[in-house]
């Protein structure tokens, strides 16, 4: 699928490196914004974006400020936080999409923090529908087992803060644990992991009220071999979407053809044939329901969820472009 390198302005005009992936046949059926996880390079989402384009939709991939294609020349001293990612970057990408594609339905797929941002952003209610992939309340207490909890605690609460003080940023790439992170992002993330209900317990963010205002239909997908986004962590997050129609999908990795899935595996090529068709089918179903009920937004969303639950979609078999293994 052809792609175009673009620069998307955040709310404060910070330039975000991005790609738009177009279907071979136009007009497109809609636009899917792919909001990334923390410390994950944009390229992880390329194969999924190309599959979305194969299905006749425009896909948009990008990086948050301070990460990958949106990284400044010098990360030490660069000011950014996780709430900046949501309030400025994800919000900016969403506004940009509505400005550039005013006649098309706009959807979103958020991975981990990208799913958090869907709940936090004001413009999320303009979306036709959204999917949260492994999006959970990242409190340390919900990490899957004692060994992983100890490992993550040592990293987030001890080693990472020391490295940030020494380097002026989190040098994740040197440790083989993802992209480098701005210091402010790591500090805010570390703070939230100590709270029982993650950022919902941070009064400066007002996340409870933000999530409660969301009325967009949401599909929340979790995987039983994900030690970070456990069912408890997903429950904490989804329960705050009290005014949105939410569909939950608990995927068993052992029963899938993808083998292990974990926190990152959904977007890898080996998961594509098993997981991606369901996601895009659900989004298109939501779009069809929205088009049928343009005057009554809430009833259209309820119809979307009802129709999806009563009519499971068969898994398609197809080939996919190259992606990280």
XYZ file of C-alpha atoms in Angstrom:
325
model
C 0.000 0.000 0.000
C 1.343 3.490 -0.807
C 2.236 5.706 2.133
C 3.021 9.372 2.423
C 5.365 10.863 5.024
C 3.574 13.760 6.671
C 4.143 16.182 9.521
C 1.148 16.638 11.801
C 0.953 19.675 14.094
C 0.144 18.986 17.734
C -2.215 21.352 19.534
C 0.767 23.556 20.438
C 2.117 23.246 16.855
C 4.927 20.823 17.789
C 5.652 18.815 14.593
C 4.872 15.097 14.842
C 6.487 12.716 12.365
C 3.817 10.562 10.738
C 2.763 8.465 7.750
C -0.576 8.254 5.978
C -1.321 4.904 4.336
C -3.768 5.029 1.429
C -5.862 2.280 -0.171
C -5.096 1.507 -3.795
C -8.682 2.247 -4.769
C -10.282 5.552 -3.834
C -12.483 6.927 -2.421
C -11.528 5.629 1.004
C -14.115 4.225 3.406
C -12.793 6.190 6.372
C -9.684 7.064 8.372
C -8.113 5.036 11.193
C -5.789 6.882 13.577
C -3.287 4.536 15.236
C -2.207 5.921 18.611
C 0.994 4.174 19.776
C 2.074 2.707 23.094
C 4.791 4.182 25.301
C 8.383 3.895 24.014
C 7.294 2.028 20.875
C 8.657 3.009 17.440
C 6.213 3.925 14.697
C 7.383 1.030 12.514
C 5.696 -1.529 14.792
C 2.367 -0.318 13.405
C 3.282 -0.291 9.714
C 2.028 -3.796 8.887
C -1.299 -3.191 10.623
C -1.618 0.172 8.854
C -1.055 -1.501 5.498
C -3.723 -4.077 6.314
C -6.132 -1.262 7.209
C -5.372 0.315 3.828
C -6.018 -3.033 2.124
C -9.497 -2.881 3.635
C -10.165 0.444 1.944
C -9.396 2.816 4.817
C -6.728 5.466 5.243
C -4.436 4.643 8.179
C -2.346 7.191 10.051
C 0.707 6.196 12.106
C 2.889 8.609 14.058
C 5.137 9.070 17.087
C 4.585 11.138 20.213
C 6.854 14.108 20.885
C 10.289 12.999 22.016
C 9.942 9.571 20.371
C 11.277 8.153 17.098
C 10.299 10.430 14.188
C 9.091 13.147 16.567
C 12.312 13.279 18.565
C 14.266 16.536 18.819
C 17.985 16.662 18.073
C 18.712 16.709 21.813
C 16.507 14.828 24.283
C 18.271 15.987 27.432
C 16.282 18.907 28.809
C 13.403 18.336 26.384
C 10.120 19.115 28.142
C 7.316 16.582 27.664
C 4.958 14.536 29.806
C 2.475 11.733 29.273
C -0.408 14.162 29.624
C 1.217 16.235 26.860
C 1.038 13.149 24.667
C -2.709 12.923 25.255
C -3.709 16.584 25.470
C -1.412 17.935 22.761
C -0.328 15.079 20.482
C -3.301 12.700 20.296
C -5.709 15.623 20.451
C -3.756 17.364 17.699
C -3.685 14.300 15.438
C -7.428 13.852 15.899
C -8.178 17.482 15.049
C -5.865 17.249 12.032
C -7.736 14.210 10.720
C -11.103 15.937 10.933
C -9.662 18.962 9.152
C -7.979 16.955 6.376
C -10.755 14.400 5.830
C -13.987 16.273 6.656
C -16.241 13.982 4.620
C -14.920 10.657 5.965
C -15.738 8.792 9.189
C -12.809 8.951 11.615
C -11.900 5.967 13.810
C -9.079 5.320 16.265
C -7.071 2.313 17.420
C -5.090 2.940 20.596
C -2.362 0.624 21.858
C -1.770 0.687 25.629
C -1.234 4.406 26.384
C -2.807 5.181 23.013
C -6.023 3.683 24.385
C -5.684 5.773 27.546
C -5.480 8.877 25.388
C -8.767 8.010 23.690
C -10.412 8.264 27.098
C -8.592 11.472 27.998
C -8.982 13.489 24.793
C -11.785 15.961 24.267
C -12.090 15.159 20.551
C -12.716 11.441 21.130
C -16.466 12.040 21.079
C -16.145 13.090 17.449
C -14.902 9.601 16.527
C -17.326 7.104 15.023
C -15.755 4.302 17.092
C -12.480 3.363 18.761
C -10.554 0.224 19.703
C -8.322 -0.112 22.757
C -5.598 -2.750 22.397
C -4.051 -3.929 25.698
C -5.074 -0.648 27.334
C -5.069 -0.978 31.089
C -4.604 0.958 34.285
C -0.850 0.507 34.686
C -0.756 0.388 38.473
C 2.024 -1.814 39.782
C -0.436 -3.842 41.862
C -2.126 -5.303 38.756
C 1.034 -6.633 37.067
C 0.510 -10.303 36.266
C 2.836 -12.185 38.596
C 5.262 -11.547 41.440
C 8.411 -11.955 39.362
C 7.281 -9.505 36.684
C 5.988 -7.108 39.329
C 9.407 -7.124 41.024
C 11.203 -6.611 37.716
C 8.992 -3.690 36.706
C 9.171 -2.155 40.189
C 12.973 -2.220 40.144
C 13.003 -0.610 36.712
C 10.291 2.029 37.187
C 10.942 3.018 40.795
C 14.703 2.572 41.145
C 16.822 2.158 38.024
C 14.910 4.425 35.626
C 14.798 7.468 37.961
C 18.555 7.141 38.561
C 19.245 6.934 34.818
C 17.039 9.959 34.185
C 18.991 11.998 36.724
C 22.290 10.951 35.163
C 21.387 11.223 31.476
C 18.622 13.824 31.526
C 16.284 11.359 29.808
C 15.430 7.659 29.981
C 17.932 5.806 27.715
C 15.653 2.854 26.999
C 17.299 2.037 23.669
C 20.640 1.386 25.378
C 18.933 -1.098 27.708
C 16.994 -2.797 24.922
C 13.624 -1.912 26.460
C 12.198 0.397 23.818
C 12.702 3.932 22.606
C 14.347 6.612 24.722
C 11.879 8.661 26.770
C 11.859 12.316 27.801
C 12.534 12.723 31.516
C 9.105 14.201 32.210
C 7.366 11.250 30.582
C 9.258 8.717 32.687
C 8.695 10.652 35.909
C 4.950 10.984 35.367
C 4.640 7.344 34.305
C 6.588 6.196 37.367
C 4.392 8.327 39.630
C 1.184 6.866 38.207
C 2.361 3.258 38.576
C 2.584 3.794 42.351
C -1.080 4.821 42.627
C -3.688 2.074 43.290
C -5.832 3.134 40.322
C -3.059 4.572 38.164
C -3.760 8.058 36.785
C -7.345 7.972 38.026
C -5.870 8.736 41.464
C -3.972 11.789 40.190
C -6.215 14.786 41.009
C -4.280 17.055 38.635
C -5.335 14.980 35.607
C -9.078 14.648 36.327
C -9.100 11.365 34.399
C -12.332 10.095 35.999
C -14.335 13.014 34.617
C -12.603 12.840 31.246
C -13.386 9.156 30.775
C -16.978 9.677 31.944
C -17.657 12.173 29.152
C -16.740 9.668 26.411
C -19.768 8.309 24.548
C -18.031 6.838 21.520
C -18.458 3.049 21.050
C -15.307 1.262 22.190
C -13.963 -2.247 21.653
C -11.501 -3.229 24.398
C -9.230 -6.166 23.555
C -7.025 -7.972 26.072
C -4.863 -11.087 25.960
C -4.508 -13.742 28.628
C -0.706 -13.910 28.301
C -0.215 -10.156 28.770
C 1.514 -9.706 32.133
C 0.984 -5.940 32.078
C -2.553 -5.439 30.754
C -4.164 -8.031 33.011
C -7.918 -8.450 33.302
C -7.835 -6.464 36.560
C -5.984 -3.617 34.878
C -8.423 -3.598 31.964
C -11.369 -3.638 34.377
C -10.127 -0.531 36.172
C -9.815 1.346 32.891
C -13.024 0.181 31.215
C -15.152 0.753 34.318
C -14.414 4.484 34.030
C -15.969 4.571 30.550
C -19.345 4.547 32.245
C -21.189 6.485 29.538
C -19.691 4.736 26.509
C -20.993 1.475 25.018
C -18.050 -0.881 25.504
C -17.510 -4.340 24.047
C -14.885 -6.516 25.753
C -12.857 -9.157 23.929
C -10.679 -11.488 26.022
C -8.372 -13.350 23.632
C -6.746 -16.651 24.578
C -3.244 -16.761 23.126
C -3.144 -20.556 23.406
C -6.243 -20.892 21.248
C -5.009 -18.475 18.614
C -2.857 -19.188 15.596
C -0.543 -16.371 16.653
C 1.214 -18.173 19.488
C 2.195 -15.746 22.218
C 0.631 -12.286 22.007
C 1.501 -10.512 25.244
C 1.531 -6.727 25.383
C 3.074 -6.060 21.958
C 2.161 -9.067 19.830
C -1.165 -7.845 18.457
C 0.587 -5.585 15.955
C 3.135 -8.142 14.777
C 2.619 -9.891 11.464
C 2.068 -13.323 13.001
C -1.082 -12.030 14.733
C -2.553 -10.438 11.639
C -4.721 -13.175 10.160
C -6.205 -14.042 13.539
C -6.769 -10.611 15.100
C -6.792 -7.788 12.573
C -9.905 -8.695 10.539
C -12.054 -8.675 13.677
C -10.875 -5.200 14.611
C -11.499 -3.644 11.210
C -14.825 -5.461 10.832
C -15.948 -4.033 14.166
C -14.960 -0.513 13.135
C -16.776 -0.800 9.814
C -19.835 -2.189 11.590
C -19.795 0.855 13.860
C -19.485 3.112 10.828
C -22.438 1.450 9.122
C -24.596 1.812 12.236
C -23.597 5.456 12.611
C -24.546 6.158 8.990
C -27.949 4.538 9.552
C -28.675 6.720 12.599
C -27.134 10.123 11.885
C -29.746 12.057 13.837
C -29.660 9.967 17.013
C -26.051 9.442 17.878
C -26.573 7.400 21.040
C -29.098 5.006 19.507
C -26.783 4.412 16.568
C -23.952 3.496 18.899
C -26.146 1.114 20.863
C -27.193 -0.525 17.594
C -23.547 -0.937 16.636
C -22.741 -2.873 19.789
C -25.901 -4.950 19.641
C -25.358 -5.940 16.026
C -21.732 -6.850 16.657
C -22.502 -9.019 19.666
C -25.192 -10.946 17.795
C -23.275 -11.436 14.553
C -19.688 -12.697 14.994
C -17.372 -12.037 12.089
C -15.491 -14.947 10.466
C -11.712 -14.729 10.459
C -10.268 -13.970 7.050
C -7.164 -15.577 5.623
C -4.813 -13.280 3.768
C -1.164 -12.336 3.457
C 0.378 -9.278 5.037
C 3.337 -7.028 4.342
C 6.545 -7.350 6.270
C 6.600 -6.277 9.912
C 8.889 -6.782 12.874
C 8.807 -10.495 13.851
